mmCIF file of C-alpha atoms and ligand atoms in Angstrom:
data_model
loop_
_atom_site.group_PDB
_atom_site.id
_atom_site.type_symbol
_atom_site.label_atom_id
_atom_site.label_comp_id
_atom_site.label_asym_id
_atom_site.label_seq_id
_atom_site.Cartn_x
_atom_site.Cartn_y
_atom_site.Cartn_z
ATOM 1 C CA MET A 1 -4.126 -17.171 -5.292
ATOM 2 C CA SER A 2 -4.439 -13.862 -3.668
ATOM 3 C CA THR A 3 -4.715 -10.679 -5.954
ATOM 4 C CA ILE A 4 -1.974 -8.280 -4.884
ATOM 5 C CA ILE A 5 -2.583 -4.445 -4.991
ATOM 6 C CA ALA A 6 -0.222 -1.692 -4.327
ATOM 7 C CA VAL A 7 0.417 2.077 -4.511
ATOM 8 C CA ALA A 8 2.698 4.346 -5.574
ATOM 9 C CA GLY A 9 3.527 7.627 -6.344
ATOM 10 C CA LYS A 10 4.720 10.813 -4.104
ATOM 11 C CA GLY A 11 4.521 12.201 -1.010
ATOM 12 C CA GLY A 12 0.411 13.590 -0.810
ATOM 13 C CA THR A 13 -0.281 12.892 -3.681
ATOM 14 C CA GLY A 14 -3.583 10.608 -2.481
ATOM 15 C CA LYS A 15 -1.647 7.062 -1.864
ATOM 16 C CA THR A 16 -3.587 6.139 1.045
ATOM 17 C CA THR A 17 -6.316 7.837 0.444
ATOM 18 C CA VAL A 18 -7.207 5.359 -2.704
ATOM 19 C CA LEU A 19 -5.575 2.214 -1.080
ATOM 20 C CA ALA A 20 -8.420 2.857 1.879
ATOM 21 C CA LEU A 21 -11.577 3.865 -0.825
ATOM 22 C CA LEU A 22 -10.201 0.384 -2.714
ATOM 23 C CA THR A 23 -10.231 -1.500 0.422
ATOM 24 C CA GLY A 24 -13.726 -0.156 1.512
ATOM 25 C CA TYR A 25 -14.457 -1.113 -2.110
ATOM 26 C CA LEU A 26 -13.688 -4.587 -2.012
ATOM 27 C CA LEU A 27 -14.970 -4.690 1.953
ATOM 28 C CA LYS A 28 -18.637 -3.349 0.641
ATOM 29 C CA LYS A 29 -18.267 -6.897 -2.273
ATOM 30 C CA GLY A 30 -17.799 -9.103 0.202
ATOM 31 C CA LYS A 31 -14.106 -9.595 -0.531
ATOM 32 C CA ARG A 32 -13.243 -10.408 3.378
ATOM 33 C CA PRO A 33 -10.562 -11.109 5.017
ATOM 34 C CA ILE A 34 -7.990 -8.124 3.703
ATOM 35 C CA LEU A 35 -4.773 -7.782 4.096
ATOM 36 C CA ALA A 36 -3.457 -4.489 4.621
ATOM 37 C CA VAL A 37 0.005 -3.795 4.088
ATOM 38 C CA ASP A 38 1.646 -0.352 5.450
ATOM 39 C CA ALA A 39 5.114 -0.067 3.260
ATOM 40 C CA ASP A 40 5.215 3.481 3.660
ATOM 41 C CA ALA A 41 7.354 4.575 6.380
ATOM 42 C CA ASP A 42 4.960 7.716 6.792
ATOM 43 C CA ALA A 43 2.632 4.652 8.398
ATOM 44 C CA ASN A 44 -0.652 6.663 7.775
ATOM 45 C CA LEU A 45 -3.036 3.735 7.065
ATOM 46 C CA ALA A 46 -3.771 2.742 10.044
ATOM 47 C CA ASP A 47 -5.800 5.785 10.626
ATOM 48 C CA ALA A 48 -7.261 5.562 7.304
ATOM 49 C CA LEU A 49 -8.751 2.255 8.233
ATOM 50 C CA GLY A 50 -9.924 3.187 11.353
ATOM 51 C CA LEU A 51 -7.414 0.247 12.855
ATOM 52 C CA SER A 52 -5.445 3.294 15.606
ATOM 53 C CA GLY A 53 -7.639 3.476 18.159
ATOM 54 C CA ASP A 54 -5.391 4.765 20.863
ATOM 55 C CA ARG A 55 -2.720 2.281 21.442
ATOM 56 C CA SER A 56 0.773 2.671 19.574
ATOM 57 C CA LEU A 57 1.054 0.340 16.746
ATOM 58 C CA SER A 58 4.272 -2.253 16.618
ATOM 59 C CA THR A 59 5.473 -2.633 13.076
ATOM 60 C CA ILE A 60 7.785 -5.166 11.224
ATOM 61 C CA GLY A 61 10.742 -2.488 11.566
ATOM 62 C CA LYS A 62 10.826 -2.338 15.680
ATOM 63 C CA ALA A 63 10.380 -6.036 15.678
ATOM 64 C CA ARG A 64 13.788 -6.566 12.917
ATOM 65 C CA GLU A 65 15.927 -4.339 14.647
ATOM 66 C CA ASP A 66 14.763 -6.122 18.197
ATOM 67 C CA PHE A 67 15.761 -8.959 16.802
ATOM 68 C CA PHE A 68 19.473 -7.859 15.242
ATOM 69 C CA GLN A 69 19.624 -5.686 18.312
ATOM 70 C CA THR A 70 20.070 -9.245 20.169
ATOM 71 C CA LYS A 71 22.195 -10.410 17.381
ATOM 72 C CA GLY A 72 19.499 -12.678 16.867
ATOM 73 C CA GLU A 73 20.031 -14.728 20.808
ATOM 74 C CA VAL A 74 16.752 -16.638 21.195
ATOM 75 C CA PRO A 75 15.140 -18.979 23.518
ATOM 76 C CA SER A 76 16.967 -21.909 24.303
ATOM 77 C CA GLY A 77 16.374 -25.273 22.240
ATOM 78 C CA MET A 78 14.447 -22.374 19.915
ATOM 79 C CA PRO A 79 15.462 -22.716 15.776
ATOM 80 C CA LYS A 80 16.079 -18.540 15.388
ATOM 81 C CA ASP A 81 13.466 -18.264 12.230
ATOM 82 C CA ALA A 82 10.985 -19.689 14.340
ATOM 83 C CA TYR A 83 11.553 -17.311 17.253
ATOM 84 C CA PHE A 84 11.513 -14.000 14.408
ATOM 85 C CA GLU A 85 8.512 -15.179 13.133
ATOM 86 C CA LEU A 86 6.859 -15.221 16.377
ATOM 87 C CA LYS A 87 7.290 -11.576 16.531
ATOM 88 C CA LEU A 88 6.256 -11.256 13.593
ATOM 89 C CA ASN A 89 2.778 -12.790 14.231
ATOM 90 C CA GLU A 90 3.281 -10.214 17.101
ATOM 91 C CA VAL A 91 3.396 -7.552 14.659
ATOM 92 C CA LEU A 92 -0.148 -8.087 13.013
ATOM 93 C CA ILE A 93 -2.867 -5.799 13.762
ATOM 94 C CA GLU A 94 -6.221 -7.949 13.553
ATOM 95 C CA SER A 95 -9.549 -6.923 13.288
ATOM 96 C CA ARG A 96 -12.839 -8.224 11.835
ATOM 97 C CA ASP A 97 -12.727 -7.705 8.353
ATOM 98 C CA ILE A 98 -9.113 -6.392 7.985
ATOM 99 C CA ASP A 99 -5.744 -7.927 9.093
ATOM 100 C CA LEU A 100 -2.707 -4.972 9.145
ATOM 101 C CA LEU A 101 0.777 -4.949 9.139
ATOM 102 C CA ILE A 102 2.991 -1.565 9.383
ATOM 103 C CA MET A 103 6.816 -2.026 7.697
ATOM 104 C CA GLY A 104 8.112 0.690 9.577
ATOM 105 C CA ARG A 105 11.099 2.577 9.176
ATOM 106 C CA PRO A 106 13.448 1.349 7.438
ATOM 107 C CA GLU A 107 16.380 -1.093 7.907
ATOM 108 C CA GLY A 108 19.511 0.680 9.764
ATOM 109 C CA VAL A 109 22.771 -0.201 9.150
ATOM 110 C CA GLY A 110 23.668 -3.775 8.804
ATOM 111 C CA CYS A 111 23.612 -7.305 7.556
ATOM 112 C CA TYR A 112 19.717 -7.635 7.401
ATOM 113 C CA CYS A 113 19.649 -10.459 4.196
ATOM 114 C CA PHE A 114 18.698 -13.395 7.046
ATOM 115 C CA ILE A 115 16.005 -11.311 8.535
ATOM 116 C CA ASN A 116 14.647 -10.058 5.567
ATOM 117 C CA ASN A 117 14.464 -13.769 3.646
ATOM 118 C CA ILE A 118 12.557 -14.791 6.418
ATOM 119 C CA LEU A 119 9.921 -11.924 6.298
ATOM 120 C CA ARG A 120 9.603 -12.240 2.698
ATOM 121 C CA LYS A 121 8.801 -15.963 2.950
ATOM 122 C CA TYR A 122 6.378 -14.737 6.253
ATOM 123 C CA LEU A 123 4.529 -12.319 3.947
ATOM 124 C CA GLU A 124 4.319 -14.947 0.940
ATOM 125 C CA THR A 125 2.911 -17.541 3.663
ATOM 126 C CA LEU A 126 0.837 -15.313 5.349
ATOM 127 C CA GLY A 127 -0.848 -13.449 2.511
ATOM 128 C CA LYS A 128 -2.494 -17.014 1.620
ATOM 129 C CA ASN A 129 -4.961 -16.477 3.543
ATOM 130 C CA TYR A 130 -6.525 -13.740 1.598
ATOM 131 C CA PRO A 131 -8.259 -12.985 -1.045
ATOM 132 C CA TYR A 132 -6.643 -9.670 -1.570
ATOM 133 C CA VAL A 133 -3.478 -7.799 0.046
ATOM 134 C CA VAL A 134 -3.171 -4.220 -0.507
ATOM 135 C CA ILE A 135 0.240 -2.357 -0.591
ATOM 136 C CA ASP A 136 0.617 0.669 0.523
ATOM 137 C CA ASN A 137 4.375 2.043 -0.634
ATOM 138 C CA GLU A 138 6.653 4.945 -0.875
ATOM 139 C CA ALA A 139 7.912 6.539 -4.158
ATOM 140 C CA GLY A 140 11.371 4.524 -4.101
ATOM 141 C CA LEU A 141 9.273 1.152 -3.384
ATOM 142 C CA GLU A 142 11.661 0.343 -1.500
ATOM 143 C CA HIS A 143 10.387 -3.286 0.067
ATOM 144 C CA LEU A 144 9.207 -4.081 -3.362
ATOM 145 C CA SER A 145 12.706 -2.906 -4.412
ATOM 146 C CA ARG A 146 14.097 -5.536 -1.588
ATOM 147 C CA ARG A 147 11.827 -7.980 -2.586
ATOM 148 C CA THR A 148 10.612 -8.423 1.215
ATOM 149 C CA THR A 149 7.097 -7.945 -0.215
ATOM 150 C CA ASN A 150 5.431 -10.150 -3.109
ATOM 151 C CA ASP A 151 5.306 -9.643 -6.985
ATOM 152 C CA VAL A 152 2.156 -7.262 -7.853
ATOM 153 C CA ASP A 153 -0.709 -7.862 -9.812
ATOM 154 C CA CYS A 154 -1.560 -4.164 -10.181
ATOM 155 C CA LEU A 155 0.333 -1.039 -9.124
ATOM 156 C CA LEU A 156 -1.865 1.694 -9.132
ATOM 157 C CA ILE A 157 0.486 4.963 -9.359
ATOM 158 C CA VAL A 158 -1.267 8.091 -8.452
ATOM 159 C CA SER A 159 -0.729 11.564 -9.491
ATOM 160 C CA ASP A 160 -2.078 14.543 -8.498
ATOM 161 C CA TYR A 161 -3.454 16.966 -11.788
ATOM 162 C CA SER A 162 0.542 18.212 -12.412
ATOM 163 C CA LEU A 163 2.623 18.165 -14.989
ATOM 164 C CA ASN A 164 5.138 16.909 -11.997
ATOM 165 C CA GLY A 165 2.739 14.373 -10.862
ATOM 166 C CA LEU A 166 2.013 12.965 -14.158
ATOM 167 C CA ARG A 167 6.257 13.551 -14.727
ATOM 168 C CA ALA A 168 6.846 11.436 -11.166
ATOM 169 C CA ALA A 169 4.415 8.966 -11.883
ATOM 170 C CA ALA A 170 6.498 8.251 -15.483
ATOM 171 C CA ARG A 171 9.884 7.760 -12.939
ATOM 172 C CA ILE A 172 8.023 5.492 -10.789
ATOM 173 C CA ARG A 173 6.755 2.991 -13.461
ATOM 174 C CA ASN A 174 10.079 3.224 -15.528
ATOM 175 C CA LEU A 175 11.637 2.571 -11.400
ATOM 176 C CA ALA A 176 9.927 -0.170 -11.394
ATOM 177 C CA GLN A 177 11.334 -1.607 -14.653
ATOM 178 C CA ASP A 178 14.659 -1.152 -13.769
ATOM 179 C CA LEU A 179 14.367 -2.633 -10.271
ATOM 180 C CA LYS A 180 12.478 -5.811 -13.270
ATOM 181 C CA LEU A 181 9.883 -5.951 -10.239
ATOM 182 C CA ASN A 182 7.425 -8.261 -11.547
ATOM 183 C CA VAL A 183 3.783 -6.001 -11.921
ATOM 184 C CA LYS A 184 1.383 -7.175 -13.812
ATOM 185 C CA ARG A 185 -0.686 -4.315 -14.436
ATOM 186 C CA PHE A 186 -0.017 -0.473 -14.198
ATOM 187 C CA TYR A 187 -2.493 1.794 -13.794
ATOM 188 C CA LEU A 188 -2.471 5.404 -13.633
ATOM 189 C CA ILE A 189 -5.173 7.506 -11.110
ATOM 190 C CA ILE A 190 -5.338 11.344 -11.488
ATOM 191 C CA ASN A 191 -6.156 12.296 -7.721
ATOM 192 C CA ASN A 192 -7.580 15.890 -6.796
ATOM 193 C CA ALA A 193 -8.772 15.917 -10.058
ATOM 194 C CA PRO A 194 -11.663 18.866 -11.693
ATOM 195 C CA SER A 195 -14.158 17.229 -13.521
ATOM 196 C CA VAL A 196 -12.434 17.620 -17.179
ATOM 197 C CA LEU A 197 -9.054 17.452 -17.756
ATOM 198 C CA SER A 198 -7.340 20.022 -19.857
ATOM 199 C CA GLU A 199 -5.862 19.544 -23.121
ATOM 200 C CA GLN A 200 -2.342 20.049 -22.212
ATOM 201 C CA PHE A 201 -2.723 17.673 -19.643
ATOM 202 C CA LEU A 202 -4.493 14.984 -21.968
ATOM 203 C CA HIS A 203 -1.955 15.524 -24.215
ATOM 204 C CA GLU A 204 0.916 15.166 -21.557
ATOM 205 C CA LEU A 205 -0.705 12.136 -20.376
ATOM 206 C CA GLY A 206 -1.060 10.631 -23.546
ATOM 207 C CA LYS A 207 2.451 10.492 -24.247
ATOM 208 C CA LEU A 208 3.311 8.699 -20.728
ATOM 209 C CA ASP A 209 2.612 4.981 -21.743
ATOM 210 C CA ILE A 210 0.581 4.118 -18.669
ATOM 211 C CA GLU A 211 -3.679 3.356 -18.413
ATOM 212 C CA VAL A 212 -5.423 5.566 -16.865
ATOM 213 C CA ALA A 213 -7.406 3.429 -14.651
ATOM 214 C CA GLY A 214 -9.162 7.549 -13.839
ATOM 215 C CA CYS A 215 -9.387 10.019 -11.811
ATOM 216 C CA VAL A 216 -10.570 10.832 -8.200
ATOM 217 C CA PRO A 217 -12.094 14.096 -7.615
ATOM 218 C CA GLU A 218 -11.311 17.057 -5.443
ATOM 219 C CA ASP A 219 -13.409 15.501 -2.036
ATOM 220 C CA THR A 220 -15.153 17.210 1.040
ATOM 221 C CA LEU A 221 -14.883 15.106 2.727
ATOM 222 C CA VAL A 222 -11.803 12.760 2.269
ATOM 223 C CA PRO A 223 -9.300 16.042 4.615
ATOM 224 C CA GLN A 224 -12.426 16.534 6.564
ATOM 225 C CA TYR A 225 -11.908 12.507 8.382
ATOM 226 C CA ASP A 226 -7.942 12.641 7.851
ATOM 227 C CA ILE A 227 -8.092 15.338 10.237
ATOM 228 C CA GLU A 228 -10.665 13.476 12.312
ATOM 229 C CA LYS A 229 -9.076 9.920 12.298
ATOM 230 C CA LYS A 230 -12.017 8.853 10.768
ATOM 231 C CA ALA A 231 -11.957 5.776 8.537
ATOM 232 C CA LEU A 232 -12.265 6.452 4.771
ATOM 233 C CA LEU A 233 -13.853 3.048 5.141
ATOM 234 C CA VAL A 234 -17.530 4.837 6.442
ATOM 235 C CA LEU A 235 -17.732 7.677 3.678
ATOM 236 C CA PRO A 236 -21.356 7.772 2.831
ATOM 237 C CA GLU A 237 -22.090 5.888 -0.490
ATOM 238 C CA ASP A 238 -22.835 8.463 -2.663
ATOM 239 C CA ASP A 239 -19.624 10.833 -1.836
ATOM 240 C CA PRO A 240 -17.598 11.306 -5.036
ATOM 241 C CA ALA A 241 -14.215 9.750 -3.959
ATOM 242 C CA VAL A 242 -16.462 7.185 -3.011
ATOM 243 C CA VAL A 243 -18.196 6.426 -6.145
ATOM 244 C CA SER A 244 -15.303 7.455 -8.877
ATOM 245 C CA MET A 245 -13.129 4.647 -6.622
ATOM 246 C CA GLU A 246 -16.138 1.913 -7.486
ATOM 247 C CA LYS A 247 -15.624 3.260 -11.219
ATOM 248 C CA ILE A 248 -11.800 2.332 -10.660
ATOM 249 C CA ALA A 249 -12.423 -0.855 -9.215
ATOM 250 C CA ARG A 250 -14.475 -2.582 -11.700
ATOM 251 C CA LYS A 251 -11.992 -1.383 -14.559
ATOM 252 C CA ILE A 252 -8.595 -2.259 -12.488
ATOM 253 C CA LEU A 253 -9.884 -5.673 -11.245
ATOM 254 C CA ILE A 254 -10.638 -8.086 -13.892
HETATM 255 N N1 ADP J 301 -9.809 13.482 -3.514
HETATM 256 C C1 ADP J 301 -9.241 14.247 -2.355
HETATM 257 N N2 ADP J 301 -9.575 15.304 -2.209
HETATM 258 C C2 ADP J 301 -9.053 15.456 -1.261
HETATM 259 N N3 ADP J 301 -8.922 15.740 0.155
HETATM 260 C C3 ADP J 301 -7.726 15.045 -0.760
HETATM 261 C C4 ADP J 301 -8.120 13.871 -1.552
HETATM 262 N N4 ADP J 301 -7.096 12.603 -1.706
HETATM 263 C C5 ADP J 301 -6.183 12.927 -0.614
HETATM 264 N N5 ADP J 301 -6.141 14.255 0.190
HETATM 265 C C6 ADP J 301 -5.826 14.850 1.161
HETATM 266 O O1 ADP J 301 -4.372 15.455 1.004
HETATM 267 C C7 ADP J 301 -3.847 14.761 1.944
HETATM 268 C C8 ADP J 301 -2.648 13.448 1.922
HETATM 269 O O2 ADP J 301 -3.246 12.983 1.027
HETATM 270 P P1 ADP J 301 -3.015 10.985 1.488
HETATM 271 O O3 ADP J 301 -3.741 10.171 0.935
HETATM 272 O O4 ADP J 301 -2.643 11.035 3.396
HETATM 273 O O5 ADP J 301 -1.271 10.946 0.626
HETATM 274 P P2 ADP J 301 -0.022 9.829 0.660
HETATM 275 O O6 ADP J 301 -0.810 8.539 1.150
HETATM 276 O O7 ADP J 301 -0.062 9.707 -0.719
HETATM 277 O O8 ADP J 301 0.780 10.571 1.455
HETATM 278 C C9 ADP J 301 -4.761 14.082 2.961
HETATM 279 O O9 ADP J 301 -5.001 15.145 3.970
HETATM 280 C C10 ADP J 301 -6.133 14.161 2.264
HETATM 281 O O10 ADP J 301 -7.239 13.692 3.069
HETATM 282 MG MG1 MG J 302 0.253 8.291 2.804
#
């Protein structure tokens, strides 16, 4: 059974950063191979994991769109679903420790049920090959709500150090509950946090009823690596963001 960990939070709060730091922790603990799924339309997980290189990366959205445009015409003698699965296999970006699937643009107008059903089964089967599946999401939880991604063991909601961020985090948790997503555990992570949280912030935090997994401090190297498109997996071991993720991971990985 694989453990599925997903991040959510409004744009720019540090979802991709948190997920990449957690992936780095898992690799350090020998939990490989990892399947990473970038389900954010602003896909940048490949960069954070050092998997983009110079190539242009294919996405599931593109494969789905191509398949949809051809009206499901497939080479003769091949079942439609087998052909689409073949196309999905071509999208998987493989590396030594991490394989990456980029969901890409959301679907256009039309009925994608047939394709999404194949995609769901494909992801379910694929996921079984990995002890850990990590998923970068967008605030609207689109992929989770369409059930194209699996049930989630751990949903990490990332907030910045602001009351607005906390309110957004609460909305995301409520959305996940309203959508009746199968999330086993919710955690909140405060990113870009100061070393001491203010009384007022802690008071508001207490009202949320989401377990706090921990804080990631503002880090000097993280934005620098981001600009240089350097993988966050190679941050020094004593980097404050890496150290904070170790603490968080020990708390959430039970
Ligand atoms: N703890 C941190 N310290 C400093 N910069 C950070 C931190 N977390 C994220 N950033 C920077 O903030 C920006 C947004 O982070 P990102 O993880 O891409 O957010 P999201 O995926 O939620 O849109 C990036 O430039 C990233 O380098
Ligand atoms: Mg992101």
